[in-house]
Tab-separated table of C-alpha atoms in Angstrom:
chain	number	residue	atom	x	y	z
S	733	MET	CA	-34.221	-66.166	11.834
S	734	LEU	CA	-32.485	-65.120	8.548
S	735	LYS	CA	-34.554	-61.959	8.357
S	736	ARG	CA	-33.646	-60.962	11.823
S	737	ASP	CA	-29.983	-61.368	11.005
S	738	ARG	CA	-30.338	-59.259	7.911
S	739	ARG	CA	-32.136	-56.543	9.877
S	740	HIS	CA	-29.435	-56.705	12.528
S	741	TYR	CA	-26.686	-56.400	9.929
S	742	ARG	CA	-28.331	-53.428	8.229
S	743	SER	CA	-28.730	-51.742	11.674
S	744	GLN	CA	-25.050	-52.198	12.462
S	745	ASN	CA	-23.991	-51.057	8.955
S	746	THR	CA	-26.177	-47.900	9.299
S	747	GLU	CA	-24.562	-47.086	12.629
S	748	ILE	CA	-21.080	-47.532	11.258
S	749	GLN	CA	-21.876	-45.382	8.181
S	750	SER	CA	-23.493	-42.704	10.393
S	751	ASP	CA	-20.206	-42.308	12.272
S	752	VAL	CA	-18.049	-41.885	9.174
S	753	TRP	CA	-19.077	-38.226	8.741
S	754	LEU	CA	-17.584	-37.391	12.169
S	755	THR	CA	-14.106	-38.218	10.915
S	756	THR	CA	-14.440	-35.936	7.976
S	757	PHE	CA	-16.032	-33.280	10.104
S	758	SER	CA	-13.220	-33.522	12.647
S	759	ASP	CA	-10.660	-33.188	9.797
S	760	LEU	CA	-12.451	-30.041	8.562
S	761	ILE	CA	-12.521	-28.436	12.001
S	762	THR	CA	-8.810	-29.256	12.499
S	763	LEU	CA	-8.013	-27.608	9.188
S	764	LEU	CA	-10.009	-24.526	10.120
S	765	LEU	CA	-8.218	-24.216	13.381
S	766	THR	CA	-4.871	-24.648	11.593
S	767	PHE	CA	-5.785	-21.965	9.068
S	768	PHE	CA	-6.620	-19.442	11.833
S	769	ILE	CA	-3.446	-20.318	13.708
S	770	LEU	CA	-1.402	-19.634	10.544
S	771	LEU	CA	-3.207	-16.331	10.100
S	772	TYR	CA	-2.234	-15.419	13.632
S	773	SER	CA	1.393	-16.402	13.188
S	774	PHE	CA	1.795	-14.119	10.113
S	775	SER	CA	0.147	-11.044	11.646
S	776	ALA	CA	0.183	-9.023	14.815
S	777	ILE	CA	-3.289	-9.055	16.270
S	778	ASP	CA	-5.170	-8.469	19.463
S	779	VAL	CA	-4.907	-11.784	21.369
S	780	GLU	CA	-8.076	-11.203	23.372
S	781	ARG	CA	-10.060	-10.496	20.234
S	782	PHE	CA	-8.533	-13.622	18.643
S	783	GLN	CA	-9.689	-15.766	21.551
S	784	GLU	CA	-13.248	-14.310	21.255
S	785	VAL	CA	-13.318	-15.246	17.600
S	786	LEU	CA	-12.171	-18.772	18.204
S	787	SER	CA	-14.656	-19.230	21.020
S	788	SER	CA	-17.462	-18.169	18.663
S	789	LEU	CA	-16.259	-20.586	16.002
S	790	ARG	CA	-16.118	-23.445	18.477
S	791	LEU	CA	-19.668	-22.767	19.626
S	792	THR	CA	-20.847	-22.575	16.029
S	793	PHE	CA	-19.169	-25.647	14.626
S	794	LEU	CA	-18.580	-27.855	17.655
S	795	GLY	CA	-21.502	-27.294	19.938
S	796	HIS	CA	-21.076	-29.538	22.942
S	797	THR	CA	-18.374	-31.815	21.516
S	798	GLY	CA	-16.105	-31.745	24.476
S	799	ILE	CA	-13.156	-33.715	23.080
S	800	MET	CA	-12.605	-31.504	20.101
S	801	GLU	CA	-13.097	-28.365	22.209
S	802	GLN	CA	-10.346	-29.419	24.613
S	803	ALA	CA	-8.021	-30.353	21.812
S	804	SER	CA	-8.477	-26.988	20.117
S	805	ASP	CA	-7.782	-25.164	23.456
S	806	ALA	CA	-4.569	-27.131	23.785
S	807	ILE	CA	-3.528	-26.195	20.242
S	808	ILE	CA	-4.155	-22.535	20.720
S	809	GLU	CA	-2.521	-22.366	24.133
S	810	ASP	CA	0.598	-24.113	22.802
S	811	ASP	CA	0.766	-21.741	19.824
S	812	LEU	CA	0.401	-18.680	22.069
S	813	LEU	CA	3.165	-19.940	24.336
S	814	GLN	CA	5.468	-20.260	21.362
S	815	ARG	CA	4.592	-16.860	20.011
S	816	GLY	CA	5.067	-15.379	23.483
S	817	ASP	CA	8.844	-15.372	22.945
S	818	PHE	CA	8.231	-12.628	20.304
S	819	ARG	CA	6.397	-10.344	22.745
S	820	ASN	CA	8.978	-10.913	25.491
S	821	ASP	CA	11.564	-9.207	23.306
S	822	LEU	CA	9.716	-5.954	23.722
S	823	SER	CA	9.335	-3.897	26.882
S	824	GLU	CA	6.146	-4.172	28.869
S	825	ASP	CA	4.848	-0.896	27.547
S	826	LEU	CA	5.325	-1.996	23.916
S	827	ALA	CA	3.652	-5.347	24.575
S	828	LYS	CA	0.432	-3.541	25.488
S	829	GLN	CA	0.040	-2.189	22.011
S	830	ASP	CA	-2.535	-3.818	19.786
S	831	PHE	CA	-0.779	-3.491	16.505
S	832	LEU	CA	2.904	-3.124	15.422
S	833	ASP	CA	3.773	-3.016	11.783
S	834	ALA	CA	7.265	-3.793	10.538
S	835	GLU	CA	8.368	-0.153	10.465
S	836	GLN	CA	7.129	0.568	13.962
S	837	LEU	CA	8.701	-2.625	15.306
S	838	ALA	CA	12.074	-1.736	13.693
S	839	ALA	CA	11.921	1.796	15.199
S	840	LEU	CA	11.081	0.388	18.656
S	841	ARG	CA	13.877	-2.129	18.568
S	842	ARG	CA	16.323	0.565	17.517
S	843	THR	CA	15.208	2.784	20.355
S	844	GLU	CA	15.932	-0.086	22.689
S	845	ARG	CA	19.429	-0.491	21.196
S	846	LEU	CA	20.052	3.258	21.626
S	847	ARG	CA	19.009	3.120	25.271
S	848	LYS	CA	21.251	0.114	25.842
S	849	ALA	CA	24.250	1.802	24.186
S	850	TYR	CA	23.667	4.959	26.223
S	851	GLU	CA	23.707	2.965	29.461
S	852	GLU	CA	26.861	1.181	28.424
S	853	VAL	CA	28.659	4.430	27.729
S	854	LYS	CA	27.409	6.023	30.936
S	855	ALA	CA	28.610	3.076	33.021
S	856	PHE	CA	32.013	3.161	31.275
S	857	LEU	CA	32.470	6.911	31.961
S	858	GLN	CA	31.688	6.456	35.618
S	859	GLU	CA	34.028	3.496	35.953
S	860	ALA	CA	36.808	5.235	34.026
S	861	GLU	CA	36.288	8.435	35.966
S	862	LEU	CA	36.006	10.479	32.795
S	863	GLY	CA	32.658	12.003	33.439
S	864	GLU	CA	34.006	15.479	34.158
S	865	ASP	CA	35.796	15.767	30.779
S	866	ILE	CA	33.109	14.202	28.601
S	867	THR	CA	29.706	15.505	27.595
S	868	LEU	CA	27.346	12.567	26.873
S	869	ARG	CA	24.374	13.044	24.521
S	870	LEU	CA	21.916	10.785	22.868
S	871	GLU	CA	20.925	11.532	19.318
S	872	THR	CA	19.065	9.656	16.595
S	873	ARG	CA	22.356	8.679	14.948
S	874	GLY	CA	23.666	7.178	18.188
S	875	VAL	CA	25.480	8.013	21.469
S	876	VAL	CA	27.734	11.055	21.256
S	877	MET	CA	30.695	11.582	23.560
S	878	GLU	CA	32.299	14.998	23.309
S	879	MET	CA	35.649	16.002	24.826
S	880	PRO	CA	37.358	19.425	24.747
S	881	ASP	CA	40.286	19.696	22.333
S	882	ARG	CA	42.623	20.843	25.162
S	883	ILE	CA	42.740	17.182	26.401
S	884	PHE	CA	44.245	16.051	23.134
S	885	PHE	CA	45.914	18.936	21.392
S	886	VAL	CA	47.867	22.197	21.671
S	887	SER	CA	46.077	25.102	20.138
S	888	GLY	CA	46.452	25.058	16.336
S	889	ARG	CA	48.111	21.644	16.310
S	890	ALA	CA	47.068	18.120	15.456
S	891	GLU	CA	49.642	16.028	17.247
S	892	LEU	CA	48.343	14.124	20.320
S	893	GLN	CA	49.639	15.351	23.611
S	894	ALA	CA	51.127	12.881	26.062
S	895	GLY	CA	48.229	13.416	28.460
S	896	ALA	CA	45.782	12.362	25.773
S	897	LEU	CA	47.152	8.841	25.517
S	898	HIS	CA	45.891	7.824	28.988
S	899	VAL	CA	42.382	8.869	28.079
S	900	LEU	CA	42.495	7.185	24.720
S	901	ASP	CA	43.845	4.001	26.274
S	902	LYS	CA	40.764	3.766	28.542
S	903	MET	CA	38.464	4.519	25.574
S	904	ALA	CA	40.193	1.841	23.511
S	905	GLU	CA	39.389	-0.759	26.127
S	906	PHE	CA	35.731	0.170	26.009
S	907	PHE	CA	35.550	0.355	22.285
S	908	ALA	CA	37.017	-3.203	22.020
S	909	GLU	CA	34.079	-4.542	24.121
S	910	VAL	CA	31.229	-2.972	22.173
S	911	PRO	CA	30.062	-3.778	18.631
S	912	TYR	CA	29.240	-0.309	17.354
S	913	MET	CA	30.774	1.595	14.494
S	914	ILE	CA	32.662	4.650	15.816
S	915	VAL	CA	32.807	8.023	14.083
S	916	VAL	CA	35.597	10.309	15.293
S	917	GLU	CA	34.761	13.943	14.570
S	918	GLY	CA	36.994	17.015	14.758
S	919	HIS	CA	35.403	20.386	15.451
S	920	THR	CA	36.869	23.950	15.791
S	921	ASP	CA	35.679	27.398	16.634
S	922	ASN	CA	35.263	30.104	14.000
S	923	VAL	CA	38.615	31.777	14.560
S	924	PRO	CA	40.414	31.590	11.182
S	925	ILE	CA	43.609	29.638	10.785
S	926	ASN	CA	45.960	29.982	7.839
S	927	THR	CA	49.152	28.001	7.996
S	928	TYR	CA	51.072	25.976	5.541
S	929	ARG	CA	49.706	22.737	6.927
S	930	PHE	CA	46.251	23.965	7.827
S	931	PRO	CA	44.965	26.503	5.358
S	932	SER	CA	41.587	26.504	7.105
S	933	ASN	CA	39.684	24.995	9.993
S	934	TRP	CA	38.616	22.134	7.697
S	935	GLU	CA	42.127	20.780	7.437
S	936	LEU	CA	42.752	21.231	11.208
S	937	SER	CA	39.557	19.424	12.241
S	938	VAL	CA	40.204	16.537	9.852
S	939	ALA	CA	43.802	16.162	10.883
S	940	ARG	CA	42.808	15.943	14.525
S	941	SER	CA	40.192	13.290	13.974
S	942	VAL	CA	42.690	11.245	11.934
S	943	SER	CA	45.332	11.517	14.700
S	944	VAL	CA	42.889	10.131	17.281
S	945	THR	CA	41.672	7.415	15.000
S	946	ARG	CA	45.153	6.331	13.946
S	947	TYR	CA	46.204	5.964	17.587
S	948	LEU	CA	43.198	3.778	18.401
S	949	VAL	CA	43.726	1.593	15.314
S	950	GLU	CA	47.533	1.479	14.949
S	951	LYS	CA	48.615	1.721	18.586
S	952	LYS	CA	45.743	-0.066	20.338
S	953	GLY	CA	44.933	-2.644	17.610
S	954	LEU	CA	41.290	-1.852	17.125
S	955	ASP	CA	39.533	-2.843	13.920
S	956	PRO	CA	40.017	-0.132	11.311
S	957	TYR	CA	36.764	-1.114	9.613
S	958	ARG	CA	34.827	0.047	12.644
S	959	PHE	CA	36.187	3.618	12.506
S	960	VAL	CA	35.436	6.699	10.465
S	961	ALA	CA	37.453	9.883	10.829
S	962	THR	CA	35.856	13.109	9.718
S	963	GLY	CA	36.202	16.843	10.286
S	964	TYR	CA	33.549	19.572	10.315
S	965	GLY	CA	35.641	22.653	10.896
S	966	GLU	CA	33.669	25.465	12.543
S	967	TYR	CA	30.373	24.492	11.004
S	968	TYR	CA	28.678	22.407	13.720
S	969	PRO	CA	29.008	24.592	16.864
S	970	ILE	CA	27.302	23.596	20.055
S	971	ALA	CA	27.699	27.041	21.663
S	972	THR	CA	28.068	30.657	20.592
S	973	ASN	CA	31.357	31.746	19.105
S	974	GLU	CA	30.839	35.241	20.529
S	975	THR	CA	32.392	34.444	23.881
S	976	PRO	CA	35.716	32.724	24.918
S	977	GLU	CA	33.703	30.134	26.863
S	978	GLY	CA	31.503	29.303	23.841
S	979	ARG	CA	34.507	28.979	21.556
S	980	ALA	CA	36.165	26.620	24.008
S	981	GLN	CA	33.116	24.414	23.936
S	982	ASN	CA	33.086	24.338	20.107
S	983	ARG	CA	36.733	23.198	19.956
S	984	ARG	CA	36.136	19.541	20.584
S	985	VAL	CA	36.511	15.923	19.529
S	986	SER	CA	33.368	13.858	19.325
S	987	PHE	CA	33.087	10.099	19.399
S	988	VAL	CA	29.780	8.848	17.893
S	989	LEU	CA	28.813	5.288	18.666
S	990	ALA	CA	26.604	4.642	15.632
S	991	VAL	CA	23.585	2.460	16.567
S	992	ASP	CA	21.889	0.995	13.523
């Protein structure tokens, strides 16, 4: 009787000890899964390829152990759902790309900001009914609105005309609603000017941009730290200076919404 009890005790003890390794093995598998999840979270990888690798690992290490297999599926699925917010920030076309490094991602996000700013300006111009007077252009530096100088100034002068204030009032309302830095640029044609106040087109273009900027800041209360006033004289033409029509196009005031 005593021998049978001892054999029964040894059998139970052997079974208990034989199950101990499963706990350690489960811990090891969990650590491996966690390691691969961390690798995924710190890199941009092909999700389908990632799933294939994990499936191969599960078949290799887990075999037919259904409980652990289901648990690992839940972990991966939950992680992918959390990481999905990152991909939703991109357009559908961008999300199809397999790899995006930091530089590419920054460029793509800036492109999206440029597109958004362009649509905002376009909608404003339509609502304010200023489309006929403003040329809208999208450049790498931002969205550019260009208006002929005749709206703002008398030829050879830098004081704002009364008719310009109505236009600037509308623009001030829009500028107050958007977050962008605004560069006000003065441009002239290549016809020389030589007066006491304006020895060259440099001075005239700068004075005009300052007049516009001061009105927006001092009269309309916009943040002065969001504005830059600059003048380029005759050196950035958008048309030929050989014709009256071309020179009229070159005499302009530009508003650049700088999108960083």
